[in-house]
Amino acid sequence: MAAKTSENLSSLKQRNKSTTDDSKTTQFTSLKSKPEENNGSSTGSFVILGLIFLTSIVALGIVYLNFPKVEESEKQHIKLPRDIEDAKRLGNVLSIYKDKFYIQVLGAYFVTYIFLQSFAIPGSIFLSILSGFLFPFPLALFLVCLCSGLGASFCYSLSYLVGKQLVMKYIPQRVTEWQSHVDKHREHLLNYIIFLRITPFLPNWFINITSPVINVPIVPFFVGTFLGVIPPTFIAIQAGTTLHQLTSSSDMLSWTSIGMLALFAVISLLPVVFKKKIQEKLD
């Protein structure tokens, strides 16, 4: 009887050991396959993003081909401005054709600005300045704000569709930190986005690509962007009216303009402060 019991215990131990080994093997296989799955999804995201980018390049090329025929000496200046001198030369060329081909120039400006914003490509600041040189102030202000809102929303959409894995793979810590800040301001998210667009605390590209990851709704995102870029756009357009006097994009900033941005940033938060005060009195 004792021998039989001993045999049963030995068999049970062997079975438990086998089960444990199988469990460890399964767990190891799962952990090993997870990075492979993530790498696969990241690669797929890069491919899709690349295809969308190439499609946008083609669309931009079509706009360029439909642009009025320019002189051979002017072609070299039809390019994305990388500095204020590029913006001046581009402005000179566009101003020549603006009166006769107003819609084409306006359309080319509109598409190019949205392209830069959608893919977080630097250079939109020079187009903002250029709008003050080319267009009447009210149109320039509305145009830049609309392009900023649409371009940022397209960037948001790209991140939502194919960029979530990339964002969480490359900047997870920064996303987590911003998530905690956004969660504190969920009740007044619109004011918070307006404040962020006015102030330089967070880069615009970072706000655009991380907002869908931390569940910022698209409507307050678009509206907050449209309204939030009004003060800095106002300054850029005003600088564009004296484009040829500028030596760099930083020339548009003065203590007056910085003070104005700070004032608008404070104003954007006033509704939140008043709301809290009213709630405190009601409680």
Coordinates of C-alpha atoms in Angstrom, one line a residue:
M1 CA 0.0 0.0 0.0
A2 CA 2.8 2.4 1.0
A3 CA 4.7 1.5 -2.2
K4 CA 1.6 2.3 -4.3
T5 CA 1.1 5.6 -2.5
S6 CA 4.8 6.5 -3.1
E7 CA 4.4 5.6 -6.8
N8 CA 1.3 7.8 -7.1
L9 CA 3.1 10.8 -5.5
S10 CA 6.0 10.3 -7.8
S11 CA 3.7 10.3 -10.8
L12 CA 1.9 13.4 -9.6
K13 CA 5.2 15.3 -9.1
Q14 CA 6.3 14.3 -12.6
R15 CA 3.0 15.5 -14.1
N16 CA 3.2 18.8 -12.2
K17 CA 6.8 19.3 -13.4
S18 CA 5.7 18.6 -17.0
T19 CA 2.8 21.1 -16.7
T20 CA 5.1 23.8 -15.2
D21 CA 7.7 23.2 -18.0
D22 CA 4.9 23.5 -20.6
S23 CA 3.6 26.7 -19.0
K24 CA 7.1 28.2 -19.0
T25 CA 7.6 27.2 -22.6
T26 CA 4.3 28.7 -23.6
Q27 CA 5.0 31.9 -21.7
F28 CA 8.5 32.2 -23.3
T29 CA 7.0 31.7 -26.7
S30 CA 4.3 34.4 -26.0
L31 CA 6.9 36.9 -24.9
K32 CA 9.1 36.1 -27.8
S33 CA 6.3 36.5 -30.3
K34 CA 5.0 39.8 -28.9
P35 CA 8.0 41.9 -30.0
E36 CA 7.8 40.2 -33.4
E37 CA 4.1 41.2 -33.6
N38 CA 4.9 44.7 -32.6
N39 CA 7.8 44.9 -35.1
G40 CA 5.4 43.6 -37.8
S41 CA 2.7 46.2 -37.0
S42 CA 5.4 49.0 -36.8
T43 CA 6.7 47.9 -40.2
G44 CA 3.2 47.9 -41.6
S45 CA 2.5 51.3 -40.2
F46 CA 5.7 52.7 -41.8
V47 CA 4.7 51.2 -45.2
I48 CA 1.1 52.7 -45.1
L49 CA 2.5 56.0 -43.9
G50 CA 5.0 56.0 -46.7
L51 CA 2.3 55.3 -49.3
I52 CA 0.1 58.1 -48.0
F53 CA 3.1 60.4 -48.1
L54 CA 3.9 59.5 -51.7
T55 CA 0.3 60.0 -52.7
S56 CA 0.4 63.4 -51.2
I57 CA 3.6 64.2 -53.0
V58 CA 1.9 63.3 -56.3
A59 CA -1.0 65.5 -55.4
L60 CA 1.4 68.4 -54.7
G61 CA 3.1 67.7 -58.0
I62 CA -0.2 68.0 -59.8
V63 CA -0.8 71.3 -58.2
Y64 CA 2.7 72.4 -59.3
L65 CA 2.1 71.3 -62.9
N66 CA -1.2 73.2 -63.1
F67 CA 0.5 76.4 -61.8
P68 CA 0.8 79.1 -64.4
K69 CA 3.9 78.9 -66.6
V70 CA 6.7 80.9 -65.1
E71 CA 9.9 82.3 -66.5
E72 CA 12.9 80.0 -66.5
S73 CA 14.7 82.3 -64.0
E74 CA 11.8 82.1 -61.6
K75 CA 11.4 78.3 -61.5
Q76 CA 14.2 77.9 -59.0
H77 CA 12.3 80.0 -56.5
I78 CA 9.1 77.9 -56.6
K79 CA 10.0 75.7 -53.7
L80 CA 9.2 75.2 -50.0
P81 CA 10.9 78.1 -48.1
R82 CA 13.5 76.9 -45.6
D83 CA 14.4 80.4 -44.4
I84 CA 13.3 84.0 -44.7
E85 CA 15.3 84.7 -47.9
D86 CA 13.6 81.7 -49.6
A87 CA 10.2 83.2 -48.5
K88 CA 11.2 86.6 -49.9
R89 CA 12.1 85.2 -53.3
L90 CA 9.0 83.0 -53.4
G91 CA 6.8 86.0 -52.4
N92 CA 8.3 88.0 -55.3
V93 CA 7.4 85.4 -57.8
L94 CA 3.9 84.7 -56.5
S95 CA 3.1 88.4 -56.3
I96 CA 3.8 88.7 -60.0
Y97 CA 1.2 86.0 -60.9
K98 CA -1.3 86.6 -58.1
D99 CA -3.4 89.3 -59.8
K100 CA -3.9 87.3 -63.0
F101 CA -4.0 83.8 -61.5
Y102 CA -5.4 84.5 -58.1
I103 CA -7.3 81.2 -57.6
Q104 CA -4.3 79.1 -58.7
V105 CA -1.9 80.9 -56.3
L106 CA -4.4 80.7 -53.5
G107 CA -5.1 77.0 -54.2
A108 CA -1.3 76.2 -54.3
Y109 CA -0.8 78.0 -51.0
F110 CA -3.7 76.2 -49.4
V111 CA -2.6 72.7 -50.5
T112 CA 1.1 73.3 -49.7
Y113 CA 0.4 74.6 -46.2
I114 CA -1.9 71.6 -45.4
F115 CA 0.8 69.2 -46.7
L116 CA 3.4 70.7 -44.4
Q117 CA 1.1 70.5 -41.4
S118 CA -0.2 67.0 -42.2
F119 CA 3.3 65.5 -42.1
A120 CA 4.8 67.8 -39.5
I121 CA 7.3 69.2 -41.9
P122 CA 9.0 72.4 -40.8
G123 CA 8.4 75.5 -42.9
S124 CA 4.8 76.5 -42.3
I125 CA 6.0 79.6 -40.3
F126 CA 7.4 81.0 -43.5
L127 CA 4.1 80.4 -45.3
S128 CA 2.3 82.2 -42.5
I129 CA 4.5 85.2 -42.9
L130 CA 4.2 85.0 -46.7
S131 CA 0.4 85.1 -46.4
G132 CA 0.6 88.7 -44.9
F133 CA 2.7 89.7 -48.0
L134 CA 0.3 88.1 -50.6
F135 CA -3.2 88.4 -49.3
P136 CA -5.5 90.9 -47.5
F137 CA -5.2 90.6 -43.7
P138 CA -8.7 89.1 -43.0
L139 CA -8.3 86.5 -45.7
A140 CA -4.7 85.7 -44.7
L141 CA -5.8 85.2 -41.0
F142 CA -8.7 82.9 -41.9
L143 CA -6.7 81.0 -44.5
V144 CA -3.8 80.3 -42.1
C145 CA -6.0 79.3 -39.2
L146 CA -8.1 77.0 -41.5
C147 CA -5.0 75.4 -43.0
S148 CA -3.5 74.9 -39.5
G149 CA -6.7 73.3 -38.2
L150 CA -7.2 71.0 -41.2
G151 CA -3.5 70.1 -41.5
A152 CA -3.3 69.3 -37.7
S153 CA -6.5 67.2 -38.0
F154 CA -5.0 65.3 -41.0
C155 CA -1.9 64.6 -38.9
Y156 CA -4.2 63.5 -36.0
S157 CA -6.0 61.2 -38.4
L158 CA -2.8 59.7 -39.7
S159 CA -1.6 59.0 -36.2
Y160 CA -5.0 57.5 -35.3
L161 CA -4.9 55.2 -38.4
V162 CA -1.3 54.1 -38.6
G163 CA 0.8 55.9 -36.0
K164 CA -0.3 54.7 -32.6
Q165 CA 2.2 51.8 -32.6
L166 CA 5.0 54.1 -33.7
V167 CA 4.2 56.8 -31.1
M168 CA 4.0 54.2 -28.2
K169 CA 7.2 52.6 -29.4
Y170 CA 9.4 55.6 -29.7
I171 CA 8.1 58.2 -27.2
P172 CA 6.1 56.2 -24.6
Q173 CA 7.3 58.1 -21.6
R174 CA 6.4 61.6 -23.0
V175 CA 3.0 60.3 -24.0
T176 CA 2.4 59.0 -20.5
E177 CA 3.4 62.3 -19.0
W178 CA 1.1 64.3 -21.3
Q179 CA -1.7 61.8 -20.7
S180 CA -1.7 62.7 -17.0
H181 CA -1.9 66.4 -17.8
V182 CA -4.7 65.9 -20.3
D183 CA -6.7 63.8 -17.8
K184 CA -6.6 66.7 -15.3
H185 CA -8.1 69.0 -17.9
R186 CA -10.7 66.7 -19.5
E187 CA -13.6 68.9 -18.3
H188 CA -12.2 72.0 -20.1
L189 CA -10.2 70.3 -22.9
L190 CA -11.0 73.0 -25.5
N191 CA -9.5 75.8 -23.4
Y192 CA -6.4 73.6 -22.6
I193 CA -5.8 73.0 -26.4
I194 CA -6.2 76.7 -27.1
F195 CA -3.7 77.5 -24.4
L196 CA -1.2 74.9 -25.7
R197 CA -1.5 76.3 -29.3
I198 CA -0.8 79.9 -28.1
T199 CA 2.1 79.0 -25.9
P200 CA 5.4 77.2 -26.8
F201 CA 5.3 74.6 -24.0
L202 CA 4.7 71.7 -26.3
P203 CA 5.7 71.4 -30.0
N204 CA 2.7 71.3 -32.4
W205 CA 3.8 68.1 -34.0
F206 CA 3.8 66.4 -30.6
I207 CA 0.3 67.5 -29.9
N208 CA -0.9 66.4 -33.3
I209 CA 0.5 62.9 -33.2
T210 CA -0.2 62.1 -29.6
S211 CA -3.7 63.5 -29.2
P212 CA -5.5 60.4 -30.8
V213 CA -3.3 58.1 -28.7
I214 CA -4.5 59.6 -25.4
N215 CA -8.2 59.9 -26.7
V216 CA -8.5 63.6 -27.3
P217 CA -11.7 64.0 -29.4
I218 CA -11.3 65.4 -32.9
V219 CA -13.8 68.2 -32.5
P220 CA -12.2 70.1 -29.6
F221 CA -8.8 69.3 -31.2
F222 CA -9.8 71.0 -34.5
V223 CA -11.7 74.0 -32.9
G224 CA -8.9 74.5 -30.2
T225 CA -6.3 74.5 -32.9
F226 CA -8.2 76.9 -35.2
L227 CA -8.8 79.4 -32.3
G228 CA -5.4 78.8 -30.6
V229 CA -3.3 79.7 -33.6
I230 CA -5.0 83.1 -34.1
P231 CA -2.7 85.1 -31.9
P232 CA 0.6 83.8 -33.3
T233 CA -0.8 83.9 -36.8
F234 CA -1.8 87.5 -36.3
I235 CA 1.8 88.3 -35.4
A236 CA 3.2 86.3 -38.4
I237 CA 0.9 88.0 -40.9
Q238 CA 1.7 91.5 -39.5
A239 CA 5.4 90.6 -40.0
G240 CA 4.6 89.5 -43.6
T241 CA 3.4 93.0 -44.5
T242 CA 7.0 94.1 -44.1
L243 CA 8.5 90.9 -45.5
H244 CA 11.5 92.5 -47.2
Q245 CA 12.6 94.2 -44.0
L246 CA 12.9 90.9 -42.2
T247 CA 16.2 89.1 -41.8
S248 CA 14.9 86.0 -40.0
S249 CA 11.6 84.6 -38.8
S250 CA 12.6 85.7 -35.2
D251 CA 12.3 89.3 -36.3
M252 CA 8.6 89.1 -36.0
L253 CA 8.9 88.6 -32.3
S254 CA 9.2 91.7 -30.0
W255 CA 8.4 92.3 -26.4
T256 CA 5.0 93.6 -27.4
S257 CA 4.1 90.5 -29.4
I258 CA 5.4 88.2 -26.6
G259 CA 3.3 90.2 -24.2
M260 CA 0.3 89.9 -26.5
L261 CA 0.7 86.1 -26.7
A262 CA 1.0 85.8 -22.9
L263 CA -2.2 87.9 -22.5
F264 CA -4.2 85.7 -24.9
A265 CA -2.9 82.6 -23.1
V266 CA -4.2 84.0 -19.8
I267 CA -7.5 84.9 -21.5
S268 CA -7.9 81.3 -22.8
L269 CA -7.9 80.0 -19.2
L270 CA -10.3 82.6 -17.7
P271 CA -13.4 80.6 -18.5
V272 CA -11.9 77.7 -16.6
V273 CA -11.1 79.9 -13.6
F274 CA -14.6 81.4 -13.5
K275 CA -16.2 78.0 -13.9
K276 CA -14.3 76.7 -10.8
K277 CA -15.2 79.8 -8.8
I278 CA -18.9 79.4 -9.6
Q279 CA -18.8 75.7 -8.7
E280 CA -17.1 76.5 -5.4
K281 CA -19.9 79.0 -4.5
L282 CA -22.6 76.5 -5.5
D283 CA -21.0 73.8 -3.4

